[in-house]
PDB file of C-alpha atoms in Angstrom:
ATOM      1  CA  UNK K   1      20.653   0.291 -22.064  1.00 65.00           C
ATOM      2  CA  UNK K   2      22.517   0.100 -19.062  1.00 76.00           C
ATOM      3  CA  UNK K   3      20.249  -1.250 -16.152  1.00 86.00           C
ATOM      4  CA  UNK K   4      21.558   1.063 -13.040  1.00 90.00           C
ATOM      5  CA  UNK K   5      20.388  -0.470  -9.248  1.00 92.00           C
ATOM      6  CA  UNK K   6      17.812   2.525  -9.305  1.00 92.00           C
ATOM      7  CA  UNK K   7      16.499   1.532 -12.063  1.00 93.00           C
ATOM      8  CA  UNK K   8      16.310  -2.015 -10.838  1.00 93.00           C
ATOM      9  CA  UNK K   9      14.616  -1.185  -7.784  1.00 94.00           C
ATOM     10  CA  UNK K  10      12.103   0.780 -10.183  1.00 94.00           C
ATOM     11  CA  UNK K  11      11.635  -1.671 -12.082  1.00 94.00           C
ATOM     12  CA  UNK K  12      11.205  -4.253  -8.505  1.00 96.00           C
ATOM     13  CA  UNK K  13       8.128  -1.616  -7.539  1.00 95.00           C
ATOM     14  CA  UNK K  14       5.913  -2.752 -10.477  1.00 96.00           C
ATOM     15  CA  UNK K  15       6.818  -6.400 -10.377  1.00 97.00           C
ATOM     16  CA  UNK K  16       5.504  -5.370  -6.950  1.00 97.00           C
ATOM     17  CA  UNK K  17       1.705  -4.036  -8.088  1.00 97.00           C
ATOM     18  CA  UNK K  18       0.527  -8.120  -9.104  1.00 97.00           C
ATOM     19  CA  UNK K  19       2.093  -9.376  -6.069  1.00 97.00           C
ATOM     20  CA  UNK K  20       0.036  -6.991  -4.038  1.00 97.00           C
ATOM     21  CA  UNK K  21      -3.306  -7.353  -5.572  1.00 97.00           C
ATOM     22  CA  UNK K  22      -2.847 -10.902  -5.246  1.00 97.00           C
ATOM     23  CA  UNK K  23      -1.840 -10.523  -1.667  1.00 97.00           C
ATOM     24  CA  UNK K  24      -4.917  -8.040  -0.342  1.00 96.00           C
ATOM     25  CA  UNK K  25      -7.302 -10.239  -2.017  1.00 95.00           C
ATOM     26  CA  UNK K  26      -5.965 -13.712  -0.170  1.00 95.00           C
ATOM     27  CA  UNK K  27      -8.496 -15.033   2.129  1.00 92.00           C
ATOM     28  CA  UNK K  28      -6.223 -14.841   5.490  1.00 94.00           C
ATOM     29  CA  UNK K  29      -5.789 -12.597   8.560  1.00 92.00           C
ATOM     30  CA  UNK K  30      -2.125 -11.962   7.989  1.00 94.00           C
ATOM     31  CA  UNK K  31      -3.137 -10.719   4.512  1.00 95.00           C
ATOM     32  CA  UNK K  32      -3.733  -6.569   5.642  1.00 95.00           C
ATOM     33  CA  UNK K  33      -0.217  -6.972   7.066  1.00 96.00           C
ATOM     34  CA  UNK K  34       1.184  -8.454   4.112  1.00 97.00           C
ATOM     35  CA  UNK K  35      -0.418  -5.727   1.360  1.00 97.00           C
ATOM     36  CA  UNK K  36       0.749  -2.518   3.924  1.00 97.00           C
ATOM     37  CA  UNK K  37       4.059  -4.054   4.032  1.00 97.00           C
ATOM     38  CA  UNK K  38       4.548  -4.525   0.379  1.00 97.00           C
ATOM     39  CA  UNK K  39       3.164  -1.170  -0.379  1.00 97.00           C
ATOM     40  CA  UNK K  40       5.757   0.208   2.300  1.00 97.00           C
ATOM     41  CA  UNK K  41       8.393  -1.450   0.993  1.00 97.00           C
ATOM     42  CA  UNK K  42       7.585  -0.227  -2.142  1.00 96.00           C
ATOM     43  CA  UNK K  43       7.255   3.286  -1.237  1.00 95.00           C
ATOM     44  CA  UNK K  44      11.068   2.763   1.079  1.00 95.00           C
ATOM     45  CA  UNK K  45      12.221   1.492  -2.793  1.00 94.00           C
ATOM     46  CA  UNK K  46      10.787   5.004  -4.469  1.00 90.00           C
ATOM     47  CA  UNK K  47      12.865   6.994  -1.807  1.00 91.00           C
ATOM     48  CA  UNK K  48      16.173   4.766  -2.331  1.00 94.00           C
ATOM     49  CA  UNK K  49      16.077   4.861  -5.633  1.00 92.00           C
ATOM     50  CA  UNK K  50      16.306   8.427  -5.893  1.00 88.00           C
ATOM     51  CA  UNK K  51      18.909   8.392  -3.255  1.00 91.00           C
ATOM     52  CA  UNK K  52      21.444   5.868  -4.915  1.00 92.00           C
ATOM     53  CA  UNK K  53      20.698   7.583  -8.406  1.00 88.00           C
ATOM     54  CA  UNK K  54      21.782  11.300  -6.833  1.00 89.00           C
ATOM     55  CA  UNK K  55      24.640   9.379  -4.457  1.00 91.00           C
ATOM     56  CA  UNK K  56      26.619   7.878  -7.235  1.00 90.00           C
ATOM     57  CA  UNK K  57      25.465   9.306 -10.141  1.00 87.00           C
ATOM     58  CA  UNK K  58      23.707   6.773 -11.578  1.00 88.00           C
ATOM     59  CA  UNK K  59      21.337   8.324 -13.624  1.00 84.00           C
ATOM     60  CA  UNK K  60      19.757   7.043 -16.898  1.00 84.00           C
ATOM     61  CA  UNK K  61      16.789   8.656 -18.864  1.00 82.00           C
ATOM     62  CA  UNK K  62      15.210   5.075 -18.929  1.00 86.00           C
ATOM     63  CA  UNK K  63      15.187   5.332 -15.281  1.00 84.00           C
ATOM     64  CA  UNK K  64      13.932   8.957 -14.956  1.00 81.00           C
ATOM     65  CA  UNK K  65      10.701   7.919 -17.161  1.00 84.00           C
ATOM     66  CA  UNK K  66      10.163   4.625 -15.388  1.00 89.00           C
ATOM     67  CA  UNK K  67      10.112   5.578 -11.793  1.00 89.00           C
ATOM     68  CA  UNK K  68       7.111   8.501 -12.229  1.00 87.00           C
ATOM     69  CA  UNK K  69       5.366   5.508 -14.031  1.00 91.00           C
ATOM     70  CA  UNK K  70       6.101   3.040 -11.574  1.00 93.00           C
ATOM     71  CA  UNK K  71       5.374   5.052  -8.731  1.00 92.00           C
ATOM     72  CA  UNK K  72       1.569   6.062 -10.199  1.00 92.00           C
ATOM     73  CA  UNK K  73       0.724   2.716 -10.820  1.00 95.00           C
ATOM     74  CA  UNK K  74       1.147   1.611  -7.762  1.00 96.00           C
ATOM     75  CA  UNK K  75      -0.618   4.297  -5.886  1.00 96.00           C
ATOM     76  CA  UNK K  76      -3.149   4.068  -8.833  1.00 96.00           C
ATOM     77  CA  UNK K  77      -3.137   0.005  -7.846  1.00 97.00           C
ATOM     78  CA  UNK K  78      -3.675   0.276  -3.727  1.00 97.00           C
ATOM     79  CA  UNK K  79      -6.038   3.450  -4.268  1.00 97.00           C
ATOM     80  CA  UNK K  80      -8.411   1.165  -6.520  1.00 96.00           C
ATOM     81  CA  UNK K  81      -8.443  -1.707  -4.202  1.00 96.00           C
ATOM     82  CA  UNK K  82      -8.934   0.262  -1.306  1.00 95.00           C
ATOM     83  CA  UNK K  83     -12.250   1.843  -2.511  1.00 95.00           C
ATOM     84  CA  UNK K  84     -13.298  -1.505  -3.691  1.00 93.00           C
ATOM     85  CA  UNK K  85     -12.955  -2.590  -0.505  1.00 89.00           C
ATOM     86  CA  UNK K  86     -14.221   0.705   1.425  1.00 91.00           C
ATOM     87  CA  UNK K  87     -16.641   2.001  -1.010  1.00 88.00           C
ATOM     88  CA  UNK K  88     -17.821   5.618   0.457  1.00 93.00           C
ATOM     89  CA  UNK K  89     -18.300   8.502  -1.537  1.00 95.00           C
ATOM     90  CA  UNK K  90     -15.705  10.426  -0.238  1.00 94.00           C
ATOM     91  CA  UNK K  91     -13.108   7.093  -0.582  1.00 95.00           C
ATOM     92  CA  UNK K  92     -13.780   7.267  -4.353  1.00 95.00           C
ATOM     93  CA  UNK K  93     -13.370  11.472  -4.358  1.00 96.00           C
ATOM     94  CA  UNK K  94     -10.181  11.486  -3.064  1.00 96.00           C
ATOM     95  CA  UNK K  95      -9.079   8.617  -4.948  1.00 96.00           C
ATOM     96  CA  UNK K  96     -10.277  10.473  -8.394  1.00 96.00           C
ATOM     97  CA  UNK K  97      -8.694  13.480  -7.349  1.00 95.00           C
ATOM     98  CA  UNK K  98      -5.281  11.767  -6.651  1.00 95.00           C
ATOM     99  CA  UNK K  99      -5.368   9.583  -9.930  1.00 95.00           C
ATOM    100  CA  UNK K 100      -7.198  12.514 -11.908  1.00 94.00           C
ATOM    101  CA  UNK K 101      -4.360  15.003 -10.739  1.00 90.00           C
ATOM    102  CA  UNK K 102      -1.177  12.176 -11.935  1.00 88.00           C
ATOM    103  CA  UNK K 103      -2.538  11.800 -15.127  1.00 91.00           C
ATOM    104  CA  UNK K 104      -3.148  15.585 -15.596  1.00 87.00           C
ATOM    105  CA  UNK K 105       0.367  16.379 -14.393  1.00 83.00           C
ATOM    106  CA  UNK K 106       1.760  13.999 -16.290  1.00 82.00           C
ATOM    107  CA  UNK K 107       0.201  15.126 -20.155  1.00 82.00           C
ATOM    108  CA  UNK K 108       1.465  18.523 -18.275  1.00 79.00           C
ATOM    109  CA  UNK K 109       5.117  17.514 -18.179  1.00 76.00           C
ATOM    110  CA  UNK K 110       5.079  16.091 -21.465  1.00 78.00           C
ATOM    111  CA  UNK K 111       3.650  19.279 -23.296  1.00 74.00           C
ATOM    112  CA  UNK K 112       6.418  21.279 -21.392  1.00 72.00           C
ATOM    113  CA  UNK K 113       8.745  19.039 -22.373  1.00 72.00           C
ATOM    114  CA  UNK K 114       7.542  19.439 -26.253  1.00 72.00           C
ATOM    115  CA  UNK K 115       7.953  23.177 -25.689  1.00 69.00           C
ATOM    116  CA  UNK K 116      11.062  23.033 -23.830  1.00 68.00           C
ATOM    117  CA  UNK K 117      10.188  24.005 -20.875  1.00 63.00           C
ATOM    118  CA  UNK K 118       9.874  21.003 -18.528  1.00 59.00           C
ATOM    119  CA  UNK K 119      11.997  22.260 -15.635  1.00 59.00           C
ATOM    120  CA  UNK K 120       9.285  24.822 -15.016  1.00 59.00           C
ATOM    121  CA  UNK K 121       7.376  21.503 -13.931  1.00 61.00           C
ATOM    122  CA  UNK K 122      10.025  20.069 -11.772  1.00 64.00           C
ATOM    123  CA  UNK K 123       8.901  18.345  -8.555  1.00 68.00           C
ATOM    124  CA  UNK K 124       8.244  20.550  -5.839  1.00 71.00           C
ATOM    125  CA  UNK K 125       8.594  20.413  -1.812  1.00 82.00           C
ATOM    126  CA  UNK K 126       4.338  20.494  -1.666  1.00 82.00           C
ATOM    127  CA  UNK K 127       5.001  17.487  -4.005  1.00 80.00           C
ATOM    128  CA  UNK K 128       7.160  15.845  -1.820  1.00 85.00           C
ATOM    129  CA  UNK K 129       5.656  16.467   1.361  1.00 90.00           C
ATOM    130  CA  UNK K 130       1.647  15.277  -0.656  1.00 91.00           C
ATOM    131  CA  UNK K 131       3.613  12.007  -1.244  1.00 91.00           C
ATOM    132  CA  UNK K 132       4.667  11.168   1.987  1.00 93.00           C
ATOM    133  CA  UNK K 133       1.052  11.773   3.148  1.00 95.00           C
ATOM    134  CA  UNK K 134      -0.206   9.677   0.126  1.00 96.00           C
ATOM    135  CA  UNK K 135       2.225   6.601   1.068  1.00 96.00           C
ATOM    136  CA  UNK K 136       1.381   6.580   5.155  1.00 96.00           C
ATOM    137  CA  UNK K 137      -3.006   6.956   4.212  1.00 97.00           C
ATOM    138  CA  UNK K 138      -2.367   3.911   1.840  1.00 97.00           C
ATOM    139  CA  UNK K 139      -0.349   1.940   3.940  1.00 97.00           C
ATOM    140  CA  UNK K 140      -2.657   2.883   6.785  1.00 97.00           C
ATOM    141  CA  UNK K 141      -5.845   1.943   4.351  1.00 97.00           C
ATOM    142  CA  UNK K 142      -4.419  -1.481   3.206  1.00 96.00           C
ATOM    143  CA  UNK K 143      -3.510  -2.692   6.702  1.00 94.00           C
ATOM    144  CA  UNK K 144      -7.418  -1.424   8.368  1.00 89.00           C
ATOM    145  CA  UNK K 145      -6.768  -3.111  11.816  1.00 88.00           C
ATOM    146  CA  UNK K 146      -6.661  -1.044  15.072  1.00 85.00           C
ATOM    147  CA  UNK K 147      -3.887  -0.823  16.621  1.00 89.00           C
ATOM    148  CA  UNK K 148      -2.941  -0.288  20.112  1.00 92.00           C
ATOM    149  CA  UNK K 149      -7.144   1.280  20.120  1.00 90.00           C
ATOM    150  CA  UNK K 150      -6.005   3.936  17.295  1.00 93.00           C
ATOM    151  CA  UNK K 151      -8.327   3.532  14.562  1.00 96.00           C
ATOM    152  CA  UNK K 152      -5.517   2.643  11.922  1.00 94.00           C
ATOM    153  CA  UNK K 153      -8.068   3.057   8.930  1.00 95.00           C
ATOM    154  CA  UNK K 154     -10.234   6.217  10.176  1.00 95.00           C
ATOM    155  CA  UNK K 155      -6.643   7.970  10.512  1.00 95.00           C
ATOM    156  CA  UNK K 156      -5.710   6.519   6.893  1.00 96.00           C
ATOM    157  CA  UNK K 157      -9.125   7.964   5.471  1.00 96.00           C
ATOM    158  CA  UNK K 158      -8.019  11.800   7.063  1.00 96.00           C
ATOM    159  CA  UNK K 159      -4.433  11.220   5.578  1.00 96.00           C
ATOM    160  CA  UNK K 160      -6.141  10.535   2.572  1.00 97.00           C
ATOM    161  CA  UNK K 161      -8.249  13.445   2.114  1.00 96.00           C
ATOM    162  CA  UNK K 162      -5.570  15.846   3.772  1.00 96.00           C
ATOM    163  CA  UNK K 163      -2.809  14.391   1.161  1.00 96.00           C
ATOM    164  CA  UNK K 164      -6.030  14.737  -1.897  1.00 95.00           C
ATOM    165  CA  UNK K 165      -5.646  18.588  -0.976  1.00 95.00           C
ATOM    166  CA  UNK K 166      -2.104  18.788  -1.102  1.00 94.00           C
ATOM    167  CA  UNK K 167      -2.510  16.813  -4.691  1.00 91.00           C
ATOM    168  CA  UNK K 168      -4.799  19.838  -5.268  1.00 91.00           C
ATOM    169  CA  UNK K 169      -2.617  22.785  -4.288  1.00 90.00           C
ATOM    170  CA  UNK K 170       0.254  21.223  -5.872  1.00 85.00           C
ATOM    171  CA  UNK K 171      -1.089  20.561  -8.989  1.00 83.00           C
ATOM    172  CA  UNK K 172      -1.898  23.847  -9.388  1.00 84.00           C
ATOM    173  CA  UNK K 173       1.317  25.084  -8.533  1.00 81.00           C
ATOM    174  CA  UNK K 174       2.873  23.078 -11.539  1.00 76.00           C
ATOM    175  CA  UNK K 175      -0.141  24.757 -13.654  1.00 80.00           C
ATOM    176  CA  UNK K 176       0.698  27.897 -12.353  1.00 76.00           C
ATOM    177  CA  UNK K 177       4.445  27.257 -13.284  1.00 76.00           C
ATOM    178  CA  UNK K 178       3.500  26.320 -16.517  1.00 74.00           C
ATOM    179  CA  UNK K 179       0.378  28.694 -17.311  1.00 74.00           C
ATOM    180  CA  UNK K 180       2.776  31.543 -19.140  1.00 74.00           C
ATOM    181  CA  UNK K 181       4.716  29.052 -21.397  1.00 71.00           C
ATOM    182  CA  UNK K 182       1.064  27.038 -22.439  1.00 65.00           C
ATOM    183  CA  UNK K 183      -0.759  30.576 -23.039  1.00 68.00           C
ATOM    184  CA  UNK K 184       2.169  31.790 -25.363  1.00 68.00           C
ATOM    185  CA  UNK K 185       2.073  28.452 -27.002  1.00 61.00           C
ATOM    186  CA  UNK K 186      -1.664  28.853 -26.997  1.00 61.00           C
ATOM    187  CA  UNK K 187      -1.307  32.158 -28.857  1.00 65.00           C
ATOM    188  CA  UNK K 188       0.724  31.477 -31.052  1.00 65.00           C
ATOM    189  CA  UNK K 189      -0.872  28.496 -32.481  1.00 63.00           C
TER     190      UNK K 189
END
């Protein structure tokens, strides 16, 4: 296996997820600063790595399964700690929703891909746009602190909820894309 700079930088995000844990959970000021940063960086990393791997070709299949992986588990990682630390009812919704959707649209791809269909569940633009929402409400969550008088984490929690309705609508767009190939494979089971 041929380890591409994509894939490094894939591979950087979950050496990330410990180092952020251990981060929030220090017992400093700096330490909300600290855990938005590395979850920034990380979510910078996510975009570049996509960037470099369509700029010079440098595509491998190890790094097209890693960097789904790598990028749920460390959403999955600052969503957990954040309700931990903010523990409301709707905190935990949205965060059940947004895990609850991955892992559904995950199993998804794979049974398209088993059928032969998986570019019928190929990222979309309301995917795209539900992630950028995701990455600002957790970087806005994990740093909490006003700033300037704008209620960093009150904006984070509407972020949150608006980009647990985009998770919504596109999940079911990718079901909806899929619903014809899983009923015929359905039926003829």
């Amino acid at each position: 296996m041929k380890l591409t700079v994509p894939t490094m930088l894939t591979l950087l995000r979950i050496v990330l997820i410990p180092v952020l844990v251990l981060v929030y959970y220090l017992d400093y000021r700096w330490t909300n600063f600290a855990a938005a940063a590395i979850f920034a960086f990380a979510s910078l990393t996510d975009w570049l790595d996509g960037w470099i791997a369509r700029r010079y070709d440098q595509y491998s299949a190890f790094g097209a399964f890693l960097d789904p992986v790598a990028d749920k588990l460390m959403v999955a990682t600052a969503l957990v700690i954040t309700v931990q630390h903010h523990h409301t009812v709707w905190m935990a919704l949205w965060a059940a929703v947004i895990i609850g959707r991955e892992i559904a649209v995950s199993a998804l791809r794979e049974w398209m891909a088993e059928l032969g269909q998986r570019a019928k569940v190929k990222v979309a633009t309301i995917g795209k746009v539900k992630t950028v929402v995701q990455m600002v409400a957790l970087v806005f969550l994990l740093y909490r602190d006003p700033v300037l008088q704008l209620p960093v984490f009150a904006i984070g929690e509407w972020l949150l909820a608006a980009a647990a309705l985009l998770t919504l609508w596109s999940g079911f767009a990718y079901l909806h894309a899929a619903w014809p190939s899983l009923k015929d494979d359905v039926k003829n089971s």
